Short mmCIF file of C-alpha atoms in Angstrom, two decimals:
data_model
loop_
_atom_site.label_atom_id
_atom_site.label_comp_id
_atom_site.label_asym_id
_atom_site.label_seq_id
_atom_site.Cartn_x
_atom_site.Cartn_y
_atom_site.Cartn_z
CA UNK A 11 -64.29 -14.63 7.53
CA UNK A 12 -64.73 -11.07 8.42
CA UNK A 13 -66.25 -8.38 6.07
CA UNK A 14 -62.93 -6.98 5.44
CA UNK A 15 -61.12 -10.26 4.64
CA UNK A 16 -64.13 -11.21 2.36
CA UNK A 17 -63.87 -7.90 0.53
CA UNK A 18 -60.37 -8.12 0.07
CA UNK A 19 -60.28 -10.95 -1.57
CA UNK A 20 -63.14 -9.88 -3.96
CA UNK A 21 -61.02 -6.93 -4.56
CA UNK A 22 -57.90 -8.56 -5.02
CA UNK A 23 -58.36 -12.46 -6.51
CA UNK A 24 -61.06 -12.10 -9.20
CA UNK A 25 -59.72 -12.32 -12.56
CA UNK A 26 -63.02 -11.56 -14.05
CA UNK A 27 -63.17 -7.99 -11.56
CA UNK A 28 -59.36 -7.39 -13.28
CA UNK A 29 -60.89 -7.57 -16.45
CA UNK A 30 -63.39 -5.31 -16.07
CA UNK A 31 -61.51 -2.70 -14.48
CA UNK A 32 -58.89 -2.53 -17.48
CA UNK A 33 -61.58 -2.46 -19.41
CA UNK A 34 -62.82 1.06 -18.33
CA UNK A 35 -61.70 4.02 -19.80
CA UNK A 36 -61.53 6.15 -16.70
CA UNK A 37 -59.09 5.20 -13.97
CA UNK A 38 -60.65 3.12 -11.00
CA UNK A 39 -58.20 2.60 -7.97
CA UNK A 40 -59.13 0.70 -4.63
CA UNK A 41 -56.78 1.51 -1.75
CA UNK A 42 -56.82 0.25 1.80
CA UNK A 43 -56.53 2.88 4.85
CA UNK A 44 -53.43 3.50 4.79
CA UNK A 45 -53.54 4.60 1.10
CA UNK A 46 -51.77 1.30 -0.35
CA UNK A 47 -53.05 0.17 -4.07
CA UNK A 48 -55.03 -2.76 -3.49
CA UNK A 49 -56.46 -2.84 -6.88
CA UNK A 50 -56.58 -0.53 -10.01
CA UNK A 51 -57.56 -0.72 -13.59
CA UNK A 52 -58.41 1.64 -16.95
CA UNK A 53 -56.90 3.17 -19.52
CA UNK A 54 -56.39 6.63 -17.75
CA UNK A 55 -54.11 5.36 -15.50
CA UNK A 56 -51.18 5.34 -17.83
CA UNK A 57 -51.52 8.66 -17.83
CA UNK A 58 -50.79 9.29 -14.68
CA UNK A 59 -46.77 10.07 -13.35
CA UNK A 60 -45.62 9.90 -9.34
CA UNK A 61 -46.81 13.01 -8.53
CA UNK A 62 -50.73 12.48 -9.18
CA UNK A 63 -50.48 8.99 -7.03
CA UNK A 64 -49.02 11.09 -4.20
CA UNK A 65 -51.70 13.23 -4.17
CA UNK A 66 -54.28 10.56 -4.76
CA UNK A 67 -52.79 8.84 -1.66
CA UNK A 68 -53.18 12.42 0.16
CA UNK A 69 -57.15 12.78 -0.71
CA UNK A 70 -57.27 9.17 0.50
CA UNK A 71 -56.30 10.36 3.63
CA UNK A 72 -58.47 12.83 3.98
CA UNK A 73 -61.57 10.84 3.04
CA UNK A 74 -60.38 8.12 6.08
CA UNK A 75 -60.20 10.89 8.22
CA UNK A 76 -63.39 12.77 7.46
CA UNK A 77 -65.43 9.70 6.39
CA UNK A 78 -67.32 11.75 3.20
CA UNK A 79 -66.62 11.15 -0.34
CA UNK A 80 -64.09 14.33 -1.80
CA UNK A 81 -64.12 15.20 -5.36
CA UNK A 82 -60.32 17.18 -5.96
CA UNK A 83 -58.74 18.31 -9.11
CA UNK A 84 -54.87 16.47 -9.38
CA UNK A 85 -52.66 18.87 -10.97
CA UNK A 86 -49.34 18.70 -11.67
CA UNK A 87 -46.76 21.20 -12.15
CA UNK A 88 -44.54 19.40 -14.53
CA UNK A 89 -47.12 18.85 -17.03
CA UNK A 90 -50.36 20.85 -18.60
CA UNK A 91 -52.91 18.34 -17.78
CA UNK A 92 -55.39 18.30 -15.11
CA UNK A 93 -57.64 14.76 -13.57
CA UNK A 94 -60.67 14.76 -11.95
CA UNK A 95 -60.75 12.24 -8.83
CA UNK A 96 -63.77 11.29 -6.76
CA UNK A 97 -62.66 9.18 -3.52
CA UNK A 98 -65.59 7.36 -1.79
CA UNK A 99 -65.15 5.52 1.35
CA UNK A 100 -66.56 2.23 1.79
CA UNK A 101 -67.77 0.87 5.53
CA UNK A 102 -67.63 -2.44 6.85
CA UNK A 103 -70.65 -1.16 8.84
CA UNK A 104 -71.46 2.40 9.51
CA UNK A 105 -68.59 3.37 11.37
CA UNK A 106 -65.42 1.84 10.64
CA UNK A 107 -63.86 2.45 6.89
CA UNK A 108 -62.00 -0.24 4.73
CA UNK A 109 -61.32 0.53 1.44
CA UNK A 110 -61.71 4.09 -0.30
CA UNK A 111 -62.47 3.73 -4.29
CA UNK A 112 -61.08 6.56 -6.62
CA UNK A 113 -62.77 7.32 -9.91
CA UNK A 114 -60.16 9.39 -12.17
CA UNK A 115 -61.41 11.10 -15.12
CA UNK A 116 -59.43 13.44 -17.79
CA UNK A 117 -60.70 16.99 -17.04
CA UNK A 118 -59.88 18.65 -20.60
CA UNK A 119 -61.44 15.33 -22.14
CA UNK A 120 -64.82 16.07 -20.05
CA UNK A 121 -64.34 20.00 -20.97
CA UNK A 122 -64.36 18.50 -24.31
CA UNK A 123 -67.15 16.50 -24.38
CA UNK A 124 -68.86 18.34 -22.45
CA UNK A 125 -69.06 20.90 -25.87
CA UNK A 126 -69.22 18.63 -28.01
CA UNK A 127 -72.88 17.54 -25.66
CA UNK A 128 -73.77 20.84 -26.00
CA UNK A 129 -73.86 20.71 -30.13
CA UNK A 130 -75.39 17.83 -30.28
CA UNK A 131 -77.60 18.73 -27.82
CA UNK A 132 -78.44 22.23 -30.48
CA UNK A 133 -78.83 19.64 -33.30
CA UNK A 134 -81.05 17.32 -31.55
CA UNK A 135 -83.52 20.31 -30.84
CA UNK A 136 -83.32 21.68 -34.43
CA UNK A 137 -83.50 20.54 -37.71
CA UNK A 138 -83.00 23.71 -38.92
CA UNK A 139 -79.18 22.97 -37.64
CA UNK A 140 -78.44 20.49 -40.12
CA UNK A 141 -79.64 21.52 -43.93
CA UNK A 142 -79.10 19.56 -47.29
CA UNK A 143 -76.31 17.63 -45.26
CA UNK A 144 -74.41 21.14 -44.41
CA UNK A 145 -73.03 20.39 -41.05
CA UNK A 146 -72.33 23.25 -38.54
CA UNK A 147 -70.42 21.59 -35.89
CA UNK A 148 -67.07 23.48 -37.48
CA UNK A 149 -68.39 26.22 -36.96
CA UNK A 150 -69.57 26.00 -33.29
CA UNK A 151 -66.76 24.01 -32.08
CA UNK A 152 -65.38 27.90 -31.17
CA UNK A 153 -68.24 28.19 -28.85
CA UNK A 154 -67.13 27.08 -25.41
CA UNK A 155 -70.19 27.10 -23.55
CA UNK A 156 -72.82 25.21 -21.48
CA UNK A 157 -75.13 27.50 -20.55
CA UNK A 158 -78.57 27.46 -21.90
CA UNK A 159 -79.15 30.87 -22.49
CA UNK A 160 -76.21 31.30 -24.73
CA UNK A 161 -77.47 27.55 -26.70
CA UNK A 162 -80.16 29.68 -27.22
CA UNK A 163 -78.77 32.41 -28.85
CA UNK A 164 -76.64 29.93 -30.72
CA UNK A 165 -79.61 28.66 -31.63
CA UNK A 166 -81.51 31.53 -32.99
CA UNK A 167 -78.10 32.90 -34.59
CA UNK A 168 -78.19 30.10 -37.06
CA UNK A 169 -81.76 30.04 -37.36
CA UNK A 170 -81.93 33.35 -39.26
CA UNK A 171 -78.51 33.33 -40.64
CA UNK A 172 -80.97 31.04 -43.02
CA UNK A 173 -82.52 34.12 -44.47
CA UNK A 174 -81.38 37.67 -45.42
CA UNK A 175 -83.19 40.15 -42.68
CA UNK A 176 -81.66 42.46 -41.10
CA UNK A 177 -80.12 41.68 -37.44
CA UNK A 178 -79.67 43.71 -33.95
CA UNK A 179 -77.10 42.11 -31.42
CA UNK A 180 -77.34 43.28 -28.67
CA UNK A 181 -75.06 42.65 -25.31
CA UNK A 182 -72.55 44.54 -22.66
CA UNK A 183 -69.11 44.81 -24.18
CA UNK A 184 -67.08 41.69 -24.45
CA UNK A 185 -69.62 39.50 -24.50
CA UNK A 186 -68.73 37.95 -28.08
CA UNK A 187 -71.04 39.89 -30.35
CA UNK A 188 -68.59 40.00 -32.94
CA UNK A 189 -68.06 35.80 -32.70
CA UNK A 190 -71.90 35.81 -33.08
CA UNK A 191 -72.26 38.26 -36.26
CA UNK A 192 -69.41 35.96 -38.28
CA UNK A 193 -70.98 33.10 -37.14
CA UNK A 194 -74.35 33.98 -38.63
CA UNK A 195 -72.25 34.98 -41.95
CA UNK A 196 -70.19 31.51 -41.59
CA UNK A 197 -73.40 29.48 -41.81
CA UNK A 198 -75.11 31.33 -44.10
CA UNK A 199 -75.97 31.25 -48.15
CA UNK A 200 -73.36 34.15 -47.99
CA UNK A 201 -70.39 32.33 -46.21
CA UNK A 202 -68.20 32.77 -49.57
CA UNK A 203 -68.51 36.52 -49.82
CA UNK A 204 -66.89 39.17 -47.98
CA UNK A 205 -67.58 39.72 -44.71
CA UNK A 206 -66.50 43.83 -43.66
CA UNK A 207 -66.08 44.96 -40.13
CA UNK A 208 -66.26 48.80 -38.76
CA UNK A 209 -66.37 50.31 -35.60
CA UNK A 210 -69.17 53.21 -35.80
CA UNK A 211 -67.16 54.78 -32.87
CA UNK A 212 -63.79 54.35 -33.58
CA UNK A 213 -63.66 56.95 -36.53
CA UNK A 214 -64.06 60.33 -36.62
CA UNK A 215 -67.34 61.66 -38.48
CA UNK A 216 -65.65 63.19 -41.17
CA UNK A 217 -64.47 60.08 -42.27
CA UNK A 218 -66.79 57.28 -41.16
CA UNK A 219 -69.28 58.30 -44.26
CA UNK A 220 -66.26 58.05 -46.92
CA UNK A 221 -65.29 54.60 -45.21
CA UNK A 222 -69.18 53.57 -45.48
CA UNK A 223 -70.10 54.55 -48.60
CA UNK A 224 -66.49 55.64 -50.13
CA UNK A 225 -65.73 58.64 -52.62
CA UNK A 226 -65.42 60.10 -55.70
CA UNK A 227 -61.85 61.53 -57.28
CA UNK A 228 -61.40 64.87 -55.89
CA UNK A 229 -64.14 64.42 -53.67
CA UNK A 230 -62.26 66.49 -50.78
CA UNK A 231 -59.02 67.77 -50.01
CA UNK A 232 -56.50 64.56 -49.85
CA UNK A 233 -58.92 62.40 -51.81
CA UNK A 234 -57.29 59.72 -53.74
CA UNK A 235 -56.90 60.76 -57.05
CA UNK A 236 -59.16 57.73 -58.32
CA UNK A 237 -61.22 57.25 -55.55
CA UNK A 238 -62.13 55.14 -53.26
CA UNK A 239 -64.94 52.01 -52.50
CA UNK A 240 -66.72 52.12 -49.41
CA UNK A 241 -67.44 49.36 -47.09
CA UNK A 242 -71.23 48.50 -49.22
CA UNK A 243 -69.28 48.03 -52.61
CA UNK A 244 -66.44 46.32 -50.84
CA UNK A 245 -68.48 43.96 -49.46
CA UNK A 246 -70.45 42.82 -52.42
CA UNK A 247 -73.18 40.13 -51.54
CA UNK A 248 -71.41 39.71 -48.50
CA UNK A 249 -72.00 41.16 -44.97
CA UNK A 250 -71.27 44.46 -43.94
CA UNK A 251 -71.07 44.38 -39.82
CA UNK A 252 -71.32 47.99 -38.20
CA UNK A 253 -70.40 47.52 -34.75
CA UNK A 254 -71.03 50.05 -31.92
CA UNK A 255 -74.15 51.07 -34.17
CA UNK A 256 -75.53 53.55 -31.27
CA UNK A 257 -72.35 55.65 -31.39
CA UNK A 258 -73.68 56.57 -35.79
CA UNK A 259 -74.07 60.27 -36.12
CA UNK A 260 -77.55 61.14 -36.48
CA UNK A 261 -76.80 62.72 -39.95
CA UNK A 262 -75.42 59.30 -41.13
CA UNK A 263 -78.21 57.50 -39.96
CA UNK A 264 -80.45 59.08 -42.94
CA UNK A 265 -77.85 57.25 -45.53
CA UNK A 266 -77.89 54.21 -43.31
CA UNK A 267 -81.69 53.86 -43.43
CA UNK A 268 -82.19 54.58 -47.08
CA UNK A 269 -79.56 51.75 -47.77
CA UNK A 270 -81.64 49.49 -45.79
CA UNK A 271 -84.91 50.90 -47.54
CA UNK A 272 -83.97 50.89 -50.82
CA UNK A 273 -80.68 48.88 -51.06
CA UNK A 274 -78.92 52.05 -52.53
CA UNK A 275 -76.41 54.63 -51.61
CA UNK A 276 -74.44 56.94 -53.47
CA UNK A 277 -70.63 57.88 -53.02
CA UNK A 278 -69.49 61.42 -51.21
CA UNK A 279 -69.20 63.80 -54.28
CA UNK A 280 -71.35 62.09 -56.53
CA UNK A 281 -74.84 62.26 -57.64
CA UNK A 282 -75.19 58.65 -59.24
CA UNK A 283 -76.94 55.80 -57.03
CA UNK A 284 -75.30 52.66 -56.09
CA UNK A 285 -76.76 49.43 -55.88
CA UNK A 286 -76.11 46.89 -53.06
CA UNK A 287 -77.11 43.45 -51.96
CA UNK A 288 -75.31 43.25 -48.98
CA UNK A 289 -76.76 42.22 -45.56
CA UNK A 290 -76.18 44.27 -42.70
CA UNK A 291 -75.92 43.01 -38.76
CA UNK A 292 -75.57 45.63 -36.48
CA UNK A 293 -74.38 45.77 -32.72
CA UNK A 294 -74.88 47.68 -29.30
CA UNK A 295 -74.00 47.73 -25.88
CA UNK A 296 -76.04 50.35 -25.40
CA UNK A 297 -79.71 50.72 -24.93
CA UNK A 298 -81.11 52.14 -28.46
CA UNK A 299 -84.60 52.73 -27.21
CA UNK A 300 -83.42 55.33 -24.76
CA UNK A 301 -81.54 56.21 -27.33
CA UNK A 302 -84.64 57.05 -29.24
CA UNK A 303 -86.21 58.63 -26.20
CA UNK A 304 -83.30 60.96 -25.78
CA UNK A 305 -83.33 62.01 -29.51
CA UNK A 306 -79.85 60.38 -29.87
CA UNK A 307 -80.96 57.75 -32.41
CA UNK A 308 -83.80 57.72 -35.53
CA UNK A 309 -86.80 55.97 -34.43
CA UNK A 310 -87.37 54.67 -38.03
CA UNK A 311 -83.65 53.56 -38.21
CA UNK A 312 -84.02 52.21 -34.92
CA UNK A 313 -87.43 49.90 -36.18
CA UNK A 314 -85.06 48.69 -40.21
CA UNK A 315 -82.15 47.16 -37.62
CA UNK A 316 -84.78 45.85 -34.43
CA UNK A 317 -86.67 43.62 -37.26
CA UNK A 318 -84.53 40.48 -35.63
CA UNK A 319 -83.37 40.78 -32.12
CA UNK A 320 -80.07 38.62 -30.82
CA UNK A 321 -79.74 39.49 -26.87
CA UNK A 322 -76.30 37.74 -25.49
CA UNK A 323 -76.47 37.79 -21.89
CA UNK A 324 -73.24 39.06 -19.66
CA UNK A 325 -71.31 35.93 -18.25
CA UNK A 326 -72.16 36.51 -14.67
CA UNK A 327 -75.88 35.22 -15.73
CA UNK A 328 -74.43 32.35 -17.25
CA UNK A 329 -71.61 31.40 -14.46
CA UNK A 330 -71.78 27.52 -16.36
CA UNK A 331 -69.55 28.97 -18.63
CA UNK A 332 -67.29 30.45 -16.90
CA UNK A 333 -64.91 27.65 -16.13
CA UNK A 334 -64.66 25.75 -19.20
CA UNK A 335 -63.71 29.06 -20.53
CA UNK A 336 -61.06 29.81 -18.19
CA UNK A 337 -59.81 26.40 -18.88
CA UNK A 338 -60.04 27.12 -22.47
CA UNK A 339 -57.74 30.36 -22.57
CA UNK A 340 -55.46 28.44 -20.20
CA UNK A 341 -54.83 25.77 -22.38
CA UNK A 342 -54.53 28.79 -25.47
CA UNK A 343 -52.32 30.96 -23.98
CA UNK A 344 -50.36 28.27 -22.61
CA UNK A 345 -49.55 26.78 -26.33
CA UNK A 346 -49.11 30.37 -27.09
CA UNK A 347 -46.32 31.06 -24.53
CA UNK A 348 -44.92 27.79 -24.19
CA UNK A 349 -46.08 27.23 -20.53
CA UNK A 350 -47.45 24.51 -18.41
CA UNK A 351 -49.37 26.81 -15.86
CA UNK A 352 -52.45 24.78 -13.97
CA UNK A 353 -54.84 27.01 -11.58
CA UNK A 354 -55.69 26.18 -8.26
CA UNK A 355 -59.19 25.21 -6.96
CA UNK A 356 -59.19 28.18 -4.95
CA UNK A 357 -58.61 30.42 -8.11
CA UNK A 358 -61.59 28.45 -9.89
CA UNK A 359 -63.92 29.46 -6.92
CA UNK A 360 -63.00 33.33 -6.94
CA UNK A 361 -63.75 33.10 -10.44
CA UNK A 362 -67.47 31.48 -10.35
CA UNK A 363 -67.77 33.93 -7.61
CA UNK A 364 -66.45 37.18 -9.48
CA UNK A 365 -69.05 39.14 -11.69
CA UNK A 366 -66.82 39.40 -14.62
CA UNK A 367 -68.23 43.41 -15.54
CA UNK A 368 -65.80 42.99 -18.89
CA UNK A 369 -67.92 39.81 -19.78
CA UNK A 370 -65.62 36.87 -21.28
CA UNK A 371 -62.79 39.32 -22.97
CA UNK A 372 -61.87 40.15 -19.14
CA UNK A 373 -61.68 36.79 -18.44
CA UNK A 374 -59.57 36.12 -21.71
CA UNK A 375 -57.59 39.41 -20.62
CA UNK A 376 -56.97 37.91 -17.29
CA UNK A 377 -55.93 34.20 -17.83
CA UNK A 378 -53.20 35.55 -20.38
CA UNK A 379 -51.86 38.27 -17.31
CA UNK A 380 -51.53 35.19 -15.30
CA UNK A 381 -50.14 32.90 -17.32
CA UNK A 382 -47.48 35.82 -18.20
CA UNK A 383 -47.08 36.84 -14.67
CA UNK A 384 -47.02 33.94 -12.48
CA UNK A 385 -43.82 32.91 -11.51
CA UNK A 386 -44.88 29.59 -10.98
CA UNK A 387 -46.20 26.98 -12.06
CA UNK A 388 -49.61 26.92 -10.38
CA UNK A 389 -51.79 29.82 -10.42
CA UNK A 390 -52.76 30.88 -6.68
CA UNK A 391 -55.26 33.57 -5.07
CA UNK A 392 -52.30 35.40 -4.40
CA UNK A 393 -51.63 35.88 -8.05
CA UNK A 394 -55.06 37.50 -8.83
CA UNK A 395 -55.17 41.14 -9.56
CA UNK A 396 -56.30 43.52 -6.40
CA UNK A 397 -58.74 45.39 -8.45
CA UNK A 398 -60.54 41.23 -8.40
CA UNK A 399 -59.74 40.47 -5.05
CA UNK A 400 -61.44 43.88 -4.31
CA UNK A 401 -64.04 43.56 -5.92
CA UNK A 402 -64.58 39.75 -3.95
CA UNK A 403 -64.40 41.13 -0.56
CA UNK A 404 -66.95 44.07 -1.36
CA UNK A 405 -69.01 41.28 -2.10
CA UNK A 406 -68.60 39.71 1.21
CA UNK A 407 -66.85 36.87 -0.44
CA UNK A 408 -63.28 35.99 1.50
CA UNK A 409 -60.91 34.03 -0.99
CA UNK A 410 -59.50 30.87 0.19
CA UNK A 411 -55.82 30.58 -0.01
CA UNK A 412 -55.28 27.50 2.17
CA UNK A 413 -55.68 25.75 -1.09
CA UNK A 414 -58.70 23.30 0.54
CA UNK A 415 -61.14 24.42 -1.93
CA UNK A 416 -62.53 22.06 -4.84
CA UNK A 417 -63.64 21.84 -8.10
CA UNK A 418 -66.79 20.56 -7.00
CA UNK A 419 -67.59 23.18 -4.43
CA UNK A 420 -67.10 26.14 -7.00
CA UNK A 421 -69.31 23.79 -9.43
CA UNK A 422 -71.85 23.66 -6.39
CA UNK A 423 -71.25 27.69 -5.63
CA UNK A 424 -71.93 28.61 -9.30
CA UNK A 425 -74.93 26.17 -9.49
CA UNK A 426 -76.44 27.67 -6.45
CA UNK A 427 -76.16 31.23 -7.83
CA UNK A 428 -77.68 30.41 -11.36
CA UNK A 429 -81.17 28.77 -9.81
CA UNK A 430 -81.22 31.81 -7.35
CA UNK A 431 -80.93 34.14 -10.12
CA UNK A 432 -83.48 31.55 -12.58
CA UNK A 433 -85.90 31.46 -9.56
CA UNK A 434 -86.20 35.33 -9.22
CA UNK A 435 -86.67 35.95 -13.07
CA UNK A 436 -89.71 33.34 -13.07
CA UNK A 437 -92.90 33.16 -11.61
CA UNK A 438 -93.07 29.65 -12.17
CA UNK A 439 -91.09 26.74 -11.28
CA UNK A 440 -91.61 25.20 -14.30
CA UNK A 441 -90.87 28.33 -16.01
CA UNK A 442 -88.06 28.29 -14.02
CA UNK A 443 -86.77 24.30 -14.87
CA UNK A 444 -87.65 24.85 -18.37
CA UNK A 445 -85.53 27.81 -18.73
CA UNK A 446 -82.25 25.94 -16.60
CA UNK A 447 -83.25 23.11 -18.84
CA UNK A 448 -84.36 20.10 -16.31
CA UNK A 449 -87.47 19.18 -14.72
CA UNK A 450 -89.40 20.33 -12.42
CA UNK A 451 -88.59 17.28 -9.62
CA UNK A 452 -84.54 17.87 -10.84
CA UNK A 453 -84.92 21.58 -9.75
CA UNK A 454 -87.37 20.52 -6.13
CA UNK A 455 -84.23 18.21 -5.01
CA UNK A 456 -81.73 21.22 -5.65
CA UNK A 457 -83.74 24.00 -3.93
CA UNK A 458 -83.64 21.42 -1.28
CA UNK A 459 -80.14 20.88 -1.73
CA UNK A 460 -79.21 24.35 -0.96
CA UNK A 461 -82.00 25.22 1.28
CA UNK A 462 -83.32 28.04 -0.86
CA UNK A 463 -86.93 29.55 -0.56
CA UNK A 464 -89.28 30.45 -3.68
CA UNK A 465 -87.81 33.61 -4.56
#
């Protein structure tokens, strides 16, 4: 009996193997060379239509012909769902291939559990995450990300969102530092009260103090005739969030600082003092100590808001989130618009590769432009923006449009570029595994991997 006879039969006449492989939640399929089923088993499979077996059988073909294991994505046009396949060849010696195994797995259930890890992963390191039996998983679940730098400022958002100081975010535009100031309100002692919003540079001076700290009747020309709250009585024992805090006149950061001194204010046009208990979390993109330097901000201001510090980093430091939250605002803007759009591998690899200056709302931005603009159903290189494809090529980055590329080579691309950037930003590899969060051997083997030096 040759190898191949012996393995078919194991393959093929084993009730107990039949078992097993029905058993399994992911798909398993075993097909011969020429890309016949010769046996196949799990749960996923009943998922699967016509059009994902044909291109199964395809990848098949190309793992007889190149001999190497291929991880693809199977999408298909007809429907908004996207599988994961890993074909391995198997040898009856080192040469000659027999069978090639398939492992299918759901790629918005590993998206999904792949969050979910993260959390628990948060809770696991914290206790401070789970308090008298209040749970915060709700409240995360909005957080698509996998990145350890942004766990960490998870983390330390809902580590003082335990007490009342006073809170600095600080981050490029668009990198969610809005998401991260309701978030510390959402888990805190405060999450019943009012939670009030303003843009320090979105209104004009004249009126950003009356909006603050309101007025009295008469106060100025076109004053109500009763009056008005401002944004400190309005919010109560809640939260008052000033956003784009660097852009605060310099004469309104004197009544800004004595609220946070002495938890008063008093109305434009009147003399009598206010009380307030409300917490205040302020936000920058900009850098507030130059801003101090240059005379632009209050030192003494600056010190009341720096007394907790939240830094979110830009996306292109934390690439690992960059595809689950393209998938994300896929699957959103899809429900949204009634579409079944999928995107290309190629797509997914120009956007590990892409620097994302806007941060995640540019990404958010851009997967609703092509979902609204493609014609068809799958999302191509050709369907990007030029300003992107631009900004690529001045990279020295050349996007595929053969449609070759894989899932797993923009996962490799993007894991490449986060230890190069982790390995210049320590001096340490240790330093360096602990902040990537692995070990130190984990980290040797993928320096190795992708032949990269120290630095």
């Amino acid at each position: 009996m040759t190898f191949g006879e012996r393995k078919h039969r194991e393959c093929v006449g084993t009730s107990a193997l039949d078992s097993l492989f029905d058993a399994s939640y992911d798909g398993i399929v075993i097909f011969d060379i020429a890309g016949k089923v010769l046996q196949r088993g799990g749960v996923l499979l009943n998922k699967l239509g016509e059009a994902y077996w044909q291109e199964m059988q395809r990848v098949c073909q190309d793992v007889v012909q190149s001999g190497k294991r291929i991880t693809h994505l199977l999408q298909n046009p007809d429907v908004m769902q996207s599988f994961l396949v890993t074909a391995s060849p198997v040898f009856a010696d080192k040469k000659q291939i027999t069978y090639v195994v398939c492992n299918i797995r759901d790629l918005e259930e590993l998206n999904e559990l792949g969050r979910e890890a993260a959390i628990a992963g948060l809770q696991k390191r914290n206790d401070f995450l789970v308090t008298e039996g209040l749970e915060y998983k709700e409240e995360l679940k909005q957080f698509i990300t996998r990145s350890v730098a942004m766990q960490s400022v998870l983390t330390t958002a809902i580590r003082v969102a335990q007490v009342d100081s006073t809170i600095l975010i600080m981050g490029e535009s668009g990198v969610g530092k809005g998401m991260i100031a309701r978030l510390i309100q959402g888990v805190s002692k405060r999450k019943k009260q009012p939670f009030v919003k303003i843009s320090c540079g979105a209104i004009p001076e004249q009126l950003l103090e009356s909006e603050l700290f309101g007025y009295e009747a008469g106060a100025f020309t076109g004053a109500h005739k009763n009056g008005k709250p401002g944004l400190f009585e309005i919010a109560g024992n809640g939260t008052v969030f000033l956003d784009e805090i660097a852009e605060l006149p310099l004469s309104l950061q004197v009544k800004l600082l004595n609220v946070l001194q002495d938890k008063t204010f008093m109305r434009v046009g009147c003399v009598k003092e206010l009380k307030t208990n409300a917490r205040i979390i302020a936000a920058t993109n900009k850098n507030l100590e130059l801003q101090v330097k240059n005379g632009a901000f209050r030192a003494d201001l600056f010190y009341r808001l720096h007394v907790i510090p939240i830094v979110i980093p830009p996306l292109r430091e934390r690439k690992g989130d960059i595809l689950p939250l393209g998938l994300y605002f896929l699957q959103v803007f899809n429900e949204r618009y009634d579409f079944k759009h999928t995107i290309s591998p190629a797509v997914l690899d120009c956007f590990v590769r892409y620097d994302w200056p806007g941060n995640v709302r540019e990404l958010q931005n851009l997967i609703e432009y092509l979902v609204v603009m493609t014609p068809d159903h799958v999302i191509e290189v050709h369907n990007l923006p030029v300003n992107l494809l631009e900004a690529l090529q001045r990279k020295g980055v050349v996007p595929n449009t053969t449609g070759k590329a894989t899932l797993k080579g923009a996962l490799e691309e993007y894991e490449r570029d986060l230890i190069v950037n982790v390995l210049t930003q320590h001096e340490t590899l240790k330093d360096a595994a602990d902040s990537l969060g692995i070990d130190i051997s984990t980290l040797t083997r993928k320096k190795q991997k992708y032949c990269l030096s120290r630095g």
